[in-house]
mmCIF file of C-alpha atoms and ligand atoms in Angstrom:
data_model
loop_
_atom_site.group_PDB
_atom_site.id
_atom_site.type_symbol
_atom_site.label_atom_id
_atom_site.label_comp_id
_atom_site.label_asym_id
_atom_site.label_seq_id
_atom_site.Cartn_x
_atom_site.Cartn_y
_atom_site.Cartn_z
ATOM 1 C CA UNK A 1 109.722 122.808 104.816
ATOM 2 C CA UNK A 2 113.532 121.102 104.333
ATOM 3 C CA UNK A 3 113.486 118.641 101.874
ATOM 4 C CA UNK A 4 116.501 116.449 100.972
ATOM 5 C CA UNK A 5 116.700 114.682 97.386
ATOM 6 C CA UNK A 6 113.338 113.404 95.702
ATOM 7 C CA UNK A 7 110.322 113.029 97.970
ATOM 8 C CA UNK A 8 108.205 109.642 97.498
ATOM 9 C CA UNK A 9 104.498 109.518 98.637
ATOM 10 C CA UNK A 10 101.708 106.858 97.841
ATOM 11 C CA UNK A 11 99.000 108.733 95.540
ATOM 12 C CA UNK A 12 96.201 108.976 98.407
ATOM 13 C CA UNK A 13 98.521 110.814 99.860
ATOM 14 C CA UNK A 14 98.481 113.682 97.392
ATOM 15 C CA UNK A 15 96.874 116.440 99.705
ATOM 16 C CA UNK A 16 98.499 115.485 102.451
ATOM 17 C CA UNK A 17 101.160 117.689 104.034
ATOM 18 C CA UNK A 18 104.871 115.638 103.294
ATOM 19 C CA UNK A 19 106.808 115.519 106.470
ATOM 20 C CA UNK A 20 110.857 114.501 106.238
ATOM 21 C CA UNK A 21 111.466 112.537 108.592
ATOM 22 C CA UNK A 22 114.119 110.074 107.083
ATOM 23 C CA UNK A 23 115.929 110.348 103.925
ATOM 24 C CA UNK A 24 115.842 107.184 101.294
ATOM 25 C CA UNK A 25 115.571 103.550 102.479
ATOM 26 C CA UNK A 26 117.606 101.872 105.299
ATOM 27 C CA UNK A 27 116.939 98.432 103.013
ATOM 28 C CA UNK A 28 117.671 99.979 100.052
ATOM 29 C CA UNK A 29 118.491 96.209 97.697
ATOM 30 C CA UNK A 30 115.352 95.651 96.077
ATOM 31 C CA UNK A 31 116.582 94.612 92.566
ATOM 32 C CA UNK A 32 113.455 96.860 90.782
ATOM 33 C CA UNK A 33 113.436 99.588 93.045
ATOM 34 C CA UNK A 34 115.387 103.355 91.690
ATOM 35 C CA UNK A 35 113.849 105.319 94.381
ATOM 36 C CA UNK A 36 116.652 106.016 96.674
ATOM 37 C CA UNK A 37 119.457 104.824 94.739
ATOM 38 C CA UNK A 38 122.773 106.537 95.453
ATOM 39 C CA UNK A 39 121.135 108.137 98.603
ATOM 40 C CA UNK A 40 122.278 107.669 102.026
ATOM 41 C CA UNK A 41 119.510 106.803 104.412
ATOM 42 C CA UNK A 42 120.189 109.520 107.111
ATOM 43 C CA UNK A 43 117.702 110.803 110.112
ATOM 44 C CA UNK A 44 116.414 113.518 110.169
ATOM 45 C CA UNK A 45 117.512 116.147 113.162
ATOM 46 C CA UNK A 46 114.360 116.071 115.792
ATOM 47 C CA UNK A 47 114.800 120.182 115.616
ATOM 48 C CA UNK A 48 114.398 120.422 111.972
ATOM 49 C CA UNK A 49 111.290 117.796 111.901
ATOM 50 C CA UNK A 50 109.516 120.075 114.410
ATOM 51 C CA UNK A 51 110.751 123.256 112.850
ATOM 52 C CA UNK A 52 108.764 121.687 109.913
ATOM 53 C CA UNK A 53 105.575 120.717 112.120
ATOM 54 C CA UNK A 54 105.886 124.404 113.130
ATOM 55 C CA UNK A 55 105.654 125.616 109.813
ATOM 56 C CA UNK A 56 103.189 123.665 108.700
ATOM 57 C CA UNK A 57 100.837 124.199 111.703
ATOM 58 C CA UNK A 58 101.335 127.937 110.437
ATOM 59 C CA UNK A 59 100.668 127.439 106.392
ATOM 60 C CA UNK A 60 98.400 124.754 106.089
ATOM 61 C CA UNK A 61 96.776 124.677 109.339
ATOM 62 C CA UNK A 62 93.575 123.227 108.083
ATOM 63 C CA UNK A 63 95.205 120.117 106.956
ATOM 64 C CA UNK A 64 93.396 116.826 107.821
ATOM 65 C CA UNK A 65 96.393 114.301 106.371
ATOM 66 C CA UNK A 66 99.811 113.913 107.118
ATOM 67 C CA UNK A 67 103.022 111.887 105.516
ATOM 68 C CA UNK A 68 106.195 110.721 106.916
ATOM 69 C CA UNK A 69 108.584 110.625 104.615
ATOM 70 C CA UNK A 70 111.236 108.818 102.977
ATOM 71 C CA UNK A 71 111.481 105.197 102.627
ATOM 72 C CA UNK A 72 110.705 103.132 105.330
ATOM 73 C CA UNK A 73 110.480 105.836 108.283
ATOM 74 C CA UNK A 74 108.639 103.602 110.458
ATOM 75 C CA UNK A 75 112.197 102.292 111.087
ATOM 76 C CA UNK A 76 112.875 105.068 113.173
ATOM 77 C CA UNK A 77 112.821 104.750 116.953
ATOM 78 C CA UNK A 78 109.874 104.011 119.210
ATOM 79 C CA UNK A 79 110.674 107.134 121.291
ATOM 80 C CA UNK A 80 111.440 109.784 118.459
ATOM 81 C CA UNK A 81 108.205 108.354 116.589
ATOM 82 C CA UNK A 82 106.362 109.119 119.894
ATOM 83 C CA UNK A 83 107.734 112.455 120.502
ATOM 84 C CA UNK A 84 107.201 113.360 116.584
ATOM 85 C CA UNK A 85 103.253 112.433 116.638
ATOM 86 C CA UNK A 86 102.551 114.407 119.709
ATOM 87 C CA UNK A 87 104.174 117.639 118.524
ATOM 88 C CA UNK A 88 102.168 116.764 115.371
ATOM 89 C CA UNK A 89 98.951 116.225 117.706
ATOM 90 C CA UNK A 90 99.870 119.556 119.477
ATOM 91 C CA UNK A 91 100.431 121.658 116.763
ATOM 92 C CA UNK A 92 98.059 119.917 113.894
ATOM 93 C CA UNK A 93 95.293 119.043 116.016
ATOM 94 C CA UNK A 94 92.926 119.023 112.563
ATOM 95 C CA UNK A 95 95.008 116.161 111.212
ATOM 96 C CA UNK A 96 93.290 112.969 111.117
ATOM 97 C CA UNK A 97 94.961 110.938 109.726
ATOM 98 C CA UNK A 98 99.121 109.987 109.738
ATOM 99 C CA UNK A 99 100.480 107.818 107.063
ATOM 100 C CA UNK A 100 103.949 106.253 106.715
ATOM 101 C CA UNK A 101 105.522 103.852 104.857
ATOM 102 C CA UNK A 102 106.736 100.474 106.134
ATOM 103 C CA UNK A 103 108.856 97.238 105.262
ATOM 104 C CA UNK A 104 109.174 93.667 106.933
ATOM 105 C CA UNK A 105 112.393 95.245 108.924
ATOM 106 C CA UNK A 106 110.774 98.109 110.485
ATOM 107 C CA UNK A 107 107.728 96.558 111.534
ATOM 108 C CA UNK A 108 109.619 94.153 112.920
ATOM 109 C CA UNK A 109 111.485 96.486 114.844
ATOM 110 C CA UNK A 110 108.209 97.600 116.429
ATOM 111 C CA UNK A 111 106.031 95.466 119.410
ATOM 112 C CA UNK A 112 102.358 95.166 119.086
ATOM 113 C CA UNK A 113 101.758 97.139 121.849
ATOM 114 C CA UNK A 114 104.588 99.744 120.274
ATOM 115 C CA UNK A 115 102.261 99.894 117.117
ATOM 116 C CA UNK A 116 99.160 100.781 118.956
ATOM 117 C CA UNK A 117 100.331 103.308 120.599
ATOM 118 C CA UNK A 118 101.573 105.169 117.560
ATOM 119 C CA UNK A 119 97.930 104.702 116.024
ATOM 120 C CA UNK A 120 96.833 105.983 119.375
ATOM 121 C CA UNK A 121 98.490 109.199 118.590
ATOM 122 C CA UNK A 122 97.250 109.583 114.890
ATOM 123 C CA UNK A 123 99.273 106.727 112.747
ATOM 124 C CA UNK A 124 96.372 105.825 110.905
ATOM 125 C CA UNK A 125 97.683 103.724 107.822
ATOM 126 C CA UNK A 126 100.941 102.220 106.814
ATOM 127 C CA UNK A 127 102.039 101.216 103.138
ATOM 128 C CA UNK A 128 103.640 98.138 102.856
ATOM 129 C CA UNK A 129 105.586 96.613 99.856
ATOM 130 C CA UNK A 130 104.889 92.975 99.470
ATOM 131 C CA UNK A 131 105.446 93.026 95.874
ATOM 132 C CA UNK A 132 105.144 89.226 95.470
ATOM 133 C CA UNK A 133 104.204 86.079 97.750
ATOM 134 C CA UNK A 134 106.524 83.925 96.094
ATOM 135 C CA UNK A 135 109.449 82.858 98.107
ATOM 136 C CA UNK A 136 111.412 82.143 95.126
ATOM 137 C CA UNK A 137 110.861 85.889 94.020
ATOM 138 C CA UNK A 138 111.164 87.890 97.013
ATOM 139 C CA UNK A 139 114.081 86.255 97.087
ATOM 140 C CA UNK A 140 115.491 86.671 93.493
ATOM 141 C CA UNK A 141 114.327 90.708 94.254
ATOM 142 C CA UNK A 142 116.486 91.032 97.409
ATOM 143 C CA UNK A 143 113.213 92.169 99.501
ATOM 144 C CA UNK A 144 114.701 90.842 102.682
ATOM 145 C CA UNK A 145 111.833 89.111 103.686
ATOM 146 C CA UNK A 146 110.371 85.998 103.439
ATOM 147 C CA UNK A 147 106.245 85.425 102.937
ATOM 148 C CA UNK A 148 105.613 84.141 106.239
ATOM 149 C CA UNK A 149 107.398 87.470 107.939
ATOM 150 C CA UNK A 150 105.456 89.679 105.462
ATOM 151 C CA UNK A 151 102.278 87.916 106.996
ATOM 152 C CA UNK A 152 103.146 88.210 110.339
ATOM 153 C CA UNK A 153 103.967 92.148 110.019
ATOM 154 C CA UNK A 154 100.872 92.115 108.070
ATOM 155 C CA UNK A 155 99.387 90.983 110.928
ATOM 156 C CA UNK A 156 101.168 93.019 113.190
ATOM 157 C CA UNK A 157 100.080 96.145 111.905
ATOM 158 C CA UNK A 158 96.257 95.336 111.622
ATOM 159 C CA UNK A 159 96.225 94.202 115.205
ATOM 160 C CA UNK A 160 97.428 97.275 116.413
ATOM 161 C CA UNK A 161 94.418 99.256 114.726
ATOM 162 C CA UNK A 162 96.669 100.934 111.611
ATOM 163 C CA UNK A 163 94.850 100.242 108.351
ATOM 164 C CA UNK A 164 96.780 98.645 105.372
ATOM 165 C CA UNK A 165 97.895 99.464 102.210
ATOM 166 C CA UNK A 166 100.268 96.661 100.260
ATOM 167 C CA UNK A 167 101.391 96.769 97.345
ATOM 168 C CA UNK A 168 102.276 94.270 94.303
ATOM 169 C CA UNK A 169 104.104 94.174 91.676
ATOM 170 C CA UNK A 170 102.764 92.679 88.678
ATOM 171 C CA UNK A 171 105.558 91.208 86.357
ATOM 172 C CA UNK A 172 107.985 91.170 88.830
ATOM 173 C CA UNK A 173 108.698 87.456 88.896
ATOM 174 C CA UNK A 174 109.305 86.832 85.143
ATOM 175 C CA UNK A 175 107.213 85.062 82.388
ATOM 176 C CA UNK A 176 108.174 81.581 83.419
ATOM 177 C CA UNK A 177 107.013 82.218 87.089
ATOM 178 C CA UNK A 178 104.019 84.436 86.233
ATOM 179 C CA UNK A 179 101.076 82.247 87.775
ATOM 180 C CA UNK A 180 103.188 81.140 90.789
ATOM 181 C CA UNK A 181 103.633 84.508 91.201
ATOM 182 C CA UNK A 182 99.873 85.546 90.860
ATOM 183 C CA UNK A 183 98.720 82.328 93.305
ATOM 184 C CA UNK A 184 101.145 82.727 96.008
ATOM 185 C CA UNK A 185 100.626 86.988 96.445
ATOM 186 C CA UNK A 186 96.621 86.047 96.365
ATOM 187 C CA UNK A 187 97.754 83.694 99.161
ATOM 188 C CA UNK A 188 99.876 86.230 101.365
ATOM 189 C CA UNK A 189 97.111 89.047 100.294
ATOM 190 C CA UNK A 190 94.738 86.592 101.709
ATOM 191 C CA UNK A 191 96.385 85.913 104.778
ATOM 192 C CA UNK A 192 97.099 89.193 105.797
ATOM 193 C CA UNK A 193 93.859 90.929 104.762
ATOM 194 C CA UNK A 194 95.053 94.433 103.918
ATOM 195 C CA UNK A 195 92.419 97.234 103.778
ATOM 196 C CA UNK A 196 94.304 98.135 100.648
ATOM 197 C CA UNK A 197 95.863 96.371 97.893
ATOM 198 C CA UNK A 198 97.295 98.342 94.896
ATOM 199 C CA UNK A 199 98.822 96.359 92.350
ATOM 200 C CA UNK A 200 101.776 98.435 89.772
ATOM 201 C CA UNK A 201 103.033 96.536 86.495
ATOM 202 C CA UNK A 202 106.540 96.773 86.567
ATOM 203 C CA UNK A 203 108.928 99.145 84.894
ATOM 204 C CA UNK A 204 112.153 98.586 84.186
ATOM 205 C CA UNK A 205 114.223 102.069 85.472
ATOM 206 C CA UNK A 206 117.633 102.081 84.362
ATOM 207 C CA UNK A 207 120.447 101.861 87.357
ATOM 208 C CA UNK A 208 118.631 99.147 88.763
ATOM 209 C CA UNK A 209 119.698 96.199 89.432
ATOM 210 C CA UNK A 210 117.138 94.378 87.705
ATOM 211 C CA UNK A 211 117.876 96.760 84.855
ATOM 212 C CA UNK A 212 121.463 95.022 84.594
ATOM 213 C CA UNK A 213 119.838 91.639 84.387
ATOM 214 C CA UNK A 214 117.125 92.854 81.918
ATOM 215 C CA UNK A 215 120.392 94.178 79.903
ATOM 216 C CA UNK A 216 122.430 90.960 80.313
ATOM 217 C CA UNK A 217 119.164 88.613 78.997
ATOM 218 C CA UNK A 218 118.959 87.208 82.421
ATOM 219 C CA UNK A 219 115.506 88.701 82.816
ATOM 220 C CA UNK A 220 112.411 90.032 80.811
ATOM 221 C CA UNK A 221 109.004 91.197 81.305
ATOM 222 C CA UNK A 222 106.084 89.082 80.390
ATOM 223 C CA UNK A 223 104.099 90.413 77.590
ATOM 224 C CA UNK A 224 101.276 92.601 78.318
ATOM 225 C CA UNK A 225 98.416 90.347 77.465
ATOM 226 C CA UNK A 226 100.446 87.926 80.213
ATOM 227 C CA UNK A 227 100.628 90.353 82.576
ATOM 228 C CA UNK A 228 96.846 91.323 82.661
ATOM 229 C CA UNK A 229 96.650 87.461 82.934
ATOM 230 C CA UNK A 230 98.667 87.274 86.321
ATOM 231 C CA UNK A 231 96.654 90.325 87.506
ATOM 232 C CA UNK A 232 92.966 88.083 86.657
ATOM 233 C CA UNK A 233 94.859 85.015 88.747
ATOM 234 C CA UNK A 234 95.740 87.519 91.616
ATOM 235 C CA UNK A 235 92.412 88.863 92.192
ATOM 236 C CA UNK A 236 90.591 85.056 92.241
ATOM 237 C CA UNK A 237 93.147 84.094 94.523
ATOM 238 C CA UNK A 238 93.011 86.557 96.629
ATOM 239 C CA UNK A 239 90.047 86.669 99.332
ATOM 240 C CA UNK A 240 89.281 90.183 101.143
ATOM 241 C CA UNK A 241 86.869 90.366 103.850
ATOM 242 C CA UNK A 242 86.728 93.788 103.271
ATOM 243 C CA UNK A 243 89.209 95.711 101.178
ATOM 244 C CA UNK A 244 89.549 97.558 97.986
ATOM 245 C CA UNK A 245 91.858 96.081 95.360
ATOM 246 C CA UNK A 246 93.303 98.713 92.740
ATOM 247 C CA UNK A 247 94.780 98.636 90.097
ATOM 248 C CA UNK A 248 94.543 101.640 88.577
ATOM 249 C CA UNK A 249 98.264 103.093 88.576
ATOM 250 C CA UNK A 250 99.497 104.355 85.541
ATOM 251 C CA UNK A 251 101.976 102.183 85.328
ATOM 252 C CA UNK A 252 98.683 99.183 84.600
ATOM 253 C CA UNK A 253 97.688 98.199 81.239
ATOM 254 C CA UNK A 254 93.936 98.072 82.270
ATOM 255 C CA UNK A 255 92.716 100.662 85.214
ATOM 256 C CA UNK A 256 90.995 98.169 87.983
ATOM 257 C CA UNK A 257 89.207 99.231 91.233
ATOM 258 C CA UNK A 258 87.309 96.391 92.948
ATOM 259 C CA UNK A 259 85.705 96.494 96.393
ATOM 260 C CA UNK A 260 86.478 92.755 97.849
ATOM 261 C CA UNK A 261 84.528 90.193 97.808
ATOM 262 C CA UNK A 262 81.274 91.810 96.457
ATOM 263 C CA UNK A 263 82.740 93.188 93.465
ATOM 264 C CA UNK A 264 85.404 89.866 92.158
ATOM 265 C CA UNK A 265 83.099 88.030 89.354
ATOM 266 C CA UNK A 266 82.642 91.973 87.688
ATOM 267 C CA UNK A 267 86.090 92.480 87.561
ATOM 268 C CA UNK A 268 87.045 88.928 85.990
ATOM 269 C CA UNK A 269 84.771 89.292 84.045
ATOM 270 C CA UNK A 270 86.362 93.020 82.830
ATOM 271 C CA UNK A 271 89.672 91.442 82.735
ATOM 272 C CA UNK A 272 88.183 88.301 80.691
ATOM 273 C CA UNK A 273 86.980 91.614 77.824
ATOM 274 C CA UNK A 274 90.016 92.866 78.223
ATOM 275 C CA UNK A 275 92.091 89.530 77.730
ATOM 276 C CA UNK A 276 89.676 88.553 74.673
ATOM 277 C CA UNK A 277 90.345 91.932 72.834
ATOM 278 C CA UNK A 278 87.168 93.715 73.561
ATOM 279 C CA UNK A 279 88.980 96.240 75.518
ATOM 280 C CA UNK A 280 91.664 98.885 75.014
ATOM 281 C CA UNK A 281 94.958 98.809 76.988
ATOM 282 C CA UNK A 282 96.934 101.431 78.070
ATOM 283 C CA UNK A 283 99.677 102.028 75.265
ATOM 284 C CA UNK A 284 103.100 102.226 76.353
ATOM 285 C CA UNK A 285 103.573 105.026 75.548
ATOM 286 C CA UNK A 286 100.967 106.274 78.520
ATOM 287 C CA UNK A 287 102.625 104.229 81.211
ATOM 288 C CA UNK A 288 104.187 105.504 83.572
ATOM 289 C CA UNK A 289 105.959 105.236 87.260
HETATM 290 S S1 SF4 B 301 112.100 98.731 100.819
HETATM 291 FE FE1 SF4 B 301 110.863 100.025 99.416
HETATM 292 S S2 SF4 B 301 112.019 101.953 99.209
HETATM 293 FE FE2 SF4 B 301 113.409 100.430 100.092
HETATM 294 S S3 SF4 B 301 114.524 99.592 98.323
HETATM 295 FE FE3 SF4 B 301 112.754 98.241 98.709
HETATM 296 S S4 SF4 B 301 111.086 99.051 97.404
HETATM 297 FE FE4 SF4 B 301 112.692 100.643 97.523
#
């Protein structure tokens, strides 16, 4: 398989076969983000990707999941999307399941009717990064894209049949903006009624932009305590009609998995041990990206 730079994939993803089909992020601004800093977003040659699906149909020809790697490659074009899932179908037929990851941009570059097709041919789940529902900090993290937008391409992608992972960022918007931040994502979450929602507590990675602001005191993380707070605010705001809300990334002070809306008043009332002492964090020391 050709891989360029470091390769990115959600954690359900871990036994799936990585496919390169971009490299880094054609956005590439959001203030918190070190993925594909200093990376060029390039496409990948259509004779290399299905060199790789060639390979792969020979090594690992059992496979039932797929990835399509880097950043955002739903960006890539309607046709050359097309053309990569059927070689996929043709040569993987045991995969069942494509995944890719998505932004605002690129599934706004895509029709309904564009969408369902793809899912026709085996895209069966995007990840999309919401990480807040508060204009103010979408903004202030340069996600080029407003709430309403990330609802509509929420939307967008659920109408076309392509379950839906988003994630949040807990901590993102700053002490002072904490609860605003917690309401308005249960709001968005609400609205666009993900399958998935998998909420990470911030990190600060140096060479980030928000790194810089961290450094020049225009920016700090809430305290832990605080930031298990927002997470208890963004799960009673946030209505599912039938989704799974984690929160059990490494990066989280308190590991949370709760099947929505059956399963809310448990985990408040986790969080509420949690909040009043009765439970052990994470230490820092354990957290990680
Ligand atoms: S869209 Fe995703 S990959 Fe691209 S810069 Fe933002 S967080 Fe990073």
């Amino acid at each position: 398989m050709h891989y360029q730079g470091t390769v990115y994939r959600p954690p359900s993803e871990a036994n799936s076969i990585l496919l390169q089909v971009t490299t880094g992020c054609s956005h590439n601004k959001c203030t918190f983000c070190g993925m594909y800093k200093g990376q060029r977003f390039t496409v990948t040659p259509e004779e290399i990707v299905f060199a790789d699906i060639d390979y792969a149909a020979h090594h690992f020809p059992h496979a039932r999941r797929l990835f399509l790697c880097d950043g955002d490659a739903l960006i890539l074009p309607h046709p050359r999307l097309l053309a990569i899932l059927e070689r996929i179908r043709s040569r993987l037929p045991r995969i069942v399941r494509v995944g890719i990851y998505a932004n605002s941009k690129s599934l706004q570059s895509k029709t309904v009717d564009e969408l369902t097709e793809l899912r026709r041919l085996g895209l069966g789940i995007a990840y999309l990064g919401l990480e807040s529902g508060d204009d103010p900090t979408l903004a202030s993290i340069n996600k080029g894209a407003t709430s309403i937008q990330m609802i509509e391409m929420g939307r967008k992608a659920k109408l076309a049949g392509i379950q839906l992972s988003v994630t949040v960022l807990l901590g993102i918007a700053g002490p002072e903006r904490s609860e605003i931040h917690a309401l308005e994502t249960g709001r968005v979450l609400s609205a666009i009624d993900p399958d998935y929602v998998g909420a990470l507590s911030l990190m600060i990675e140096p060479g980030t932009a928000i790194h810089s602001e961290v450094e020049a005191g225009r920016f700090a993380l809430p305290e832990p305590l605080a930031i298990l707070q927002e997470l208890r605010t963004m799960i009673a705001a946030t209505t599912l009609s039938n989704g799974l809300f984690h929160a059990n990334h490494a990066s989280n002070y308190l590991p949370v998995r709760a099947k929505l809306p059956e399963e809310k008043s448990p985990t408040l009332a986790l969080i509420d041990q949690a909040l009043a002492g009765n439970l052990t964090l994470r230490p820092e020391f354990l957290r990680a990206l």
